[in-house]
mmCIF file of C-alpha atoms in Angstrom:
data_model
loop_
_atom_site.group_PDB
_atom_site.id
_atom_site.type_symbol
_atom_site.label_atom_id
_atom_site.label_comp_id
_atom_site.label_asym_id
_atom_site.label_seq_id
_atom_site.Cartn_x
_atom_site.Cartn_y
_atom_site.Cartn_z
ATOM 1 C CA MET A 1 11.264 -6.463 -5.590
ATOM 2 C CA LYS A 2 13.518 -5.048 -2.873
ATOM 3 C CA SER A 3 11.062 -2.248 -2.132
ATOM 4 C CA VAL A 4 8.216 -4.748 -1.730
ATOM 5 C CA ARG A 5 10.270 -6.722 0.786
ATOM 6 C CA SER A 6 11.135 -3.524 2.621
ATOM 7 C CA LEU A 7 7.472 -2.493 2.705
ATOM 8 C CA ALA A 8 6.548 -5.940 4.013
ATOM 9 C CA ARG A 9 9.142 -5.639 6.786
ATOM 10 C CA TRP A 10 7.770 -2.279 7.917
ATOM 11 C CA VAL A 11 4.190 -3.608 7.830
ATOM 12 C CA GLY A 12 5.273 -6.703 9.750
ATOM 13 C CA TYR A 13 7.002 -4.583 12.357
ATOM 14 C CA ALA A 14 3.910 -2.405 12.710
ATOM 15 C CA LEU A 15 1.751 -5.491 13.270
ATOM 16 C CA ALA A 16 4.270 -7.007 15.690
ATOM 17 C CA ALA A 17 4.312 -3.856 17.816
ATOM 18 C CA LEU A 18 1.116 -4.772 19.661
ATOM 19 C CA PRO A 19 2.405 -8.060 21.113
ATOM 20 C CA LEU A 20 5.830 -6.476 21.628
ATOM 21 C CA ALA A 21 4.260 -3.794 23.829
ATOM 22 C CA ALA A 22 3.884 -6.414 26.562
ATOM 23 C CA ALA A 23 7.217 -8.137 25.891
ATOM 24 C CA ARG A 24 10.454 -7.776 27.792
ATOM 25 C CA VAL A 25 12.731 -4.874 26.927
ATOM 26 C CA ALA A 26 15.298 -7.209 25.336
ATOM 27 C CA ALA A 27 12.699 -8.518 22.867
ATOM 28 C CA ARG A 28 11.521 -5.010 22.021
ATOM 29 C CA MET A 29 15.082 -4.065 21.164
ATOM 30 C CA ARG A 30 15.882 -7.297 19.294
ATOM 31 C CA VAL A 31 12.973 -7.222 16.819
ATOM 32 C CA PRO A 32 13.885 -3.922 15.073
ATOM 33 C CA ARG A 33 17.481 -5.107 14.776
ATOM 34 C CA ARG A 34 16.495 -8.408 13.146
ATOM 35 C CA TRP A 35 13.561 -7.315 10.965
ATOM 36 C CA LEU A 36 14.571 -3.813 9.980
ATOM 37 C CA ARG A 37 18.329 -3.959 10.576
ATOM 38 C CA GLU A 38 17.936 -0.963 12.880
ATOM 39 C CA PRO A 39 19.770 -1.505 16.175
ATOM 40 C CA ILE A 40 18.356 0.084 19.322
ATOM 41 C CA ARG A 41 20.811 1.068 22.058
ATOM 42 C CA ARG A 42 20.073 1.257 25.763
ATOM 43 C CA ARG A 43 20.576 4.709 27.220
ATOM 44 C CA GLY A 44 19.282 4.900 30.750
ATOM 45 C CA ILE A 45 15.969 3.135 30.279
ATOM 46 C CA THR A 46 13.801 3.852 33.302
ATOM 47 C CA PRO A 47 10.661 1.982 34.357
ATOM 48 C CA MET A 48 8.628 5.089 33.479
ATOM 49 C CA ARG A 49 9.956 5.048 29.920
ATOM 50 C CA ILE A 50 9.179 1.336 29.618
ATOM 51 C CA VAL A 51 5.583 1.879 30.762
ATOM 52 C CA ALA A 52 5.190 4.884 28.460
ATOM 53 C CA HIS A 53 6.479 2.847 25.524
ATOM 54 C CA SER A 54 4.134 -0.031 26.380
ATOM 55 C CA ILE A 55 1.083 2.219 26.478
ATOM 56 C CA LEU A 56 1.896 4.259 23.376
ATOM 57 C CA SER A 57 3.083 1.275 21.363
ATOM 58 C CA ALA A 58 -0.018 -0.717 22.290
ATOM 59 C CA GLY A 59 -2.297 2.162 21.282
ATOM 60 C CA VAL A 60 -0.659 2.583 17.885
ATOM 61 C CA GLY A 61 -0.485 -1.223 17.540
ATOM 62 C CA LEU A 62 -4.229 -1.548 18.098
ATOM 63 C CA LEU A 63 -4.822 1.101 15.439
ATOM 64 C CA THR A 64 -2.525 -0.823 13.099
ATOM 65 C CA TRP A 65 -4.421 -4.069 13.588
ATOM 66 C CA PHE A 66 -7.755 -2.292 13.116
ATOM 67 C CA LEU A 67 -6.567 -0.709 9.854
ATOM 68 C CA ALA A 68 -5.274 -4.100 8.680
ATOM 69 C CA PHE A 69 -8.700 -5.556 9.492
ATOM 70 C CA LEU A 70 -10.434 -2.811 7.493
ATOM 71 C CA ALA A 71 -8.042 -3.365 4.581
ATOM 72 C CA GLY A 72 -8.847 -7.069 4.604
ATOM 73 C CA ILE A 73 -12.564 -6.380 4.664
ATOM 74 C CA ALA A 74 -12.275 -3.895 1.785
ATOM 75 C CA PHE A 75 -10.220 -6.324 -0.289
ATOM 76 C CA VAL A 76 -12.476 -9.348 0.278
ATOM 77 C CA ARG A 77 -15.652 -7.329 -0.142
ATOM 78 C CA GLY A 78 -14.344 -5.834 -3.378
ATOM 79 C CA VAL A 79 -13.189 -9.068 -4.960
ATOM 80 C CA ALA A 80 -16.128 -11.159 -3.750
ATOM 81 C CA TYR A 81 -18.793 -8.466 -4.105
ATOM 82 C CA PRO A 82 -21.483 -10.730 -5.635
ATOM 83 C CA LEU A 83 -21.208 -13.022 -2.606
ATOM 84 C CA VAL A 84 -21.488 -10.255 -0.033
ATOM 85 C CA GLY A 85 -23.668 -7.733 -1.900
ATOM 86 C CA ALA A 86 -27.268 -7.357 -0.795
ATOM 87 C CA ASN A 87 -28.813 -7.409 -4.337
ATOM 88 C CA ASP A 88 -29.376 -3.641 -4.199
ATOM 89 C CA TYR A 89 -27.198 -2.790 -7.185
ATOM 90 C CA GLU A 90 -29.278 0.243 -8.115
ATOM 91 C CA ASN A 91 -27.909 2.237 -5.165
ATOM 92 C CA SER A 92 -24.392 0.797 -5.055
ATOM 93 C CA TRP A 93 -21.241 2.225 -6.613
ATOM 94 C CA GLY A 94 -21.073 1.225 -10.252
ATOM 95 C CA GLY A 95 -24.702 0.110 -10.328
ATOM 96 C CA PRO A 96 -27.404 -0.483 -11.470
ATOM 97 C CA THR A 97 -26.050 -3.824 -12.766
ATOM 98 C CA LEU A 98 -24.128 -6.517 -10.934
ATOM 99 C CA ALA A 99 -21.227 -6.308 -13.402
ATOM 100 C CA GLY A 100 -20.806 -2.566 -12.903
ATOM 101 C CA ALA A 101 -21.064 -2.772 -9.119
ATOM 102 C CA TRP A 102 -18.615 -5.665 -9.009
ATOM 103 C CA ALA A 103 -16.131 -3.886 -11.286
ATOM 104 C CA VAL A 104 -16.113 -0.721 -9.163
ATOM 105 C CA HIS A 105 -15.906 -2.563 -5.842
ATOM 106 C CA ALA A 106 -13.136 -4.870 -7.109
ATOM 107 C CA ALA A 107 -11.172 -1.933 -8.537
ATOM 108 C CA LEU A 108 -11.418 -0.072 -5.228
ATOM 109 C CA GLY A 109 -10.692 -3.147 -3.090
ATOM 110 C CA VAL A 110 -7.600 -4.095 -5.086
ATOM 111 C CA GLY A 111 -6.550 -0.574 -6.075
ATOM 112 C CA LEU A 112 -6.515 0.804 -2.540
ATOM 113 C CA LEU A 113 -4.485 -2.100 -1.155
ATOM 114 C CA PRO A 114 -1.143 -0.306 -1.764
ATOM 115 C CA VAL A 115 -2.505 2.738 0.077
ATOM 116 C CA TRP A 116 -3.457 0.585 3.055
ATOM 117 C CA LEU A 117 -0.031 -1.078 3.043
ATOM 118 C CA ALA A 118 1.729 2.290 2.864
ATOM 119 C CA ALA A 119 -0.300 3.514 5.856
ATOM 120 C CA LEU A 120 0.614 0.399 7.846
ATOM 121 C CA ALA A 121 4.288 0.791 6.894
ATOM 122 C CA GLY A 122 4.124 4.408 8.068
ATOM 123 C CA LEU A 123 2.815 3.218 11.425
ATOM 124 C CA GLY A 124 5.765 0.818 11.570
ATOM 125 C CA ALA A 125 8.145 3.730 10.994
ATOM 126 C CA LEU A 126 6.381 5.621 13.788
ATOM 127 C CA GLN A 127 6.858 2.633 16.097
ATOM 128 C CA LEU A 128 10.601 2.628 15.374
ATOM 129 C CA ARG A 129 10.899 6.353 16.067
ATOM 130 C CA LEU A 130 8.873 5.910 19.235
ATOM 131 C CA ILE A 131 11.171 3.228 20.648
ATOM 132 C CA ARG A 132 14.200 5.288 19.658
ATOM 133 C CA ARG A 133 12.849 8.345 21.438
ATOM 134 C CA LEU A 134 11.906 6.495 24.610
ATOM 135 C CA PHE A 135 14.729 3.947 24.881
ATOM 136 C CA GLU A 136 17.683 5.675 23.191
ATOM 137 C CA ARG A 137 16.634 9.225 24.052
ATOM 138 C CA THR A 138 17.619 10.321 20.562
ATOM 139 C CA GLY A 139 15.713 11.836 17.707
ATOM 140 C CA PRO A 140 12.913 14.348 17.637
ATOM 141 C CA ALA A 141 10.162 14.494 20.240
ATOM 142 C CA TRP A 142 7.253 14.408 17.751
ATOM 143 C CA PRO A 143 6.628 10.613 17.865
ATOM 144 C CA ILE A 144 5.206 10.832 21.388
ATOM 145 C CA PRO A 145 2.427 13.373 20.692
ATOM 146 C CA VAL A 146 1.748 11.778 17.294
ATOM 147 C CA ALA A 147 1.285 8.387 18.985
ATOM 148 C CA ILE A 148 -1.101 9.948 21.508
ATOM 149 C CA VAL A 149 -3.138 11.658 18.777
ATOM 150 C CA LEU A 150 -3.247 8.493 16.640
ATOM 151 C CA THR A 151 -4.360 6.406 19.609
ATOM 152 C CA ILE A 152 -7.178 8.815 20.441
ATOM 153 C CA GLY A 153 -8.107 9.100 16.772
ATOM 154 C CA GLY A 154 -8.093 5.307 16.482
ATOM 155 C CA VAL A 155 -10.527 5.029 19.373
ATOM 156 C CA PHE A 156 -12.876 7.491 17.683
ATOM 157 C CA LEU A 157 -12.494 5.698 14.338
ATOM 158 C CA PHE A 158 -13.327 2.371 15.948
ATOM 159 C CA LEU A 159 -16.366 3.800 17.750
ATOM 160 C CA ALA A 160 -17.609 5.439 14.537
ATOM 161 C CA TRP A 161 -17.114 2.175 12.611
ATOM 162 C CA LEU A 162 -18.872 0.227 15.362
ATOM 163 C CA ALA A 163 -21.842 2.630 15.296
ATOM 164 C CA GLN A 164 -22.374 2.195 11.558
ATOM 165 C CA VAL A 165 -22.082 -1.613 11.585
#
């Protein structure tokens, strides 16, 4: 049960990173200390570092919210497949019957939920390393380029998803 609570904290922190990107520095430093019990120390925070953290944190935060949205869609679509299916069970996964299609979609929607949550928790861990790198000036430098790549990749993922909708 402790690991589930820990996972929920990391997911919550990942989802809170988007509104925190526009918050004051004190709030950005307080939330990791309260939610994750990870204190952040001030070490010469410059306005440039604050702006860089806002931009990178907002980009990764938008990706986090988009992935949470996709996870919700996959879960609801899987569990409620007969309500959202288009009666074309012959070409759907698990078809050609409604029972088979529903079973496969429900198994995928529910079964992949831990994978989605683990990905969101990983983005929360990235957010913590990002604030540590930019505000504390400690830790490795990899969170900054990873945040840039994930933000760009998230834009392409969103555009690809939008094109197929």
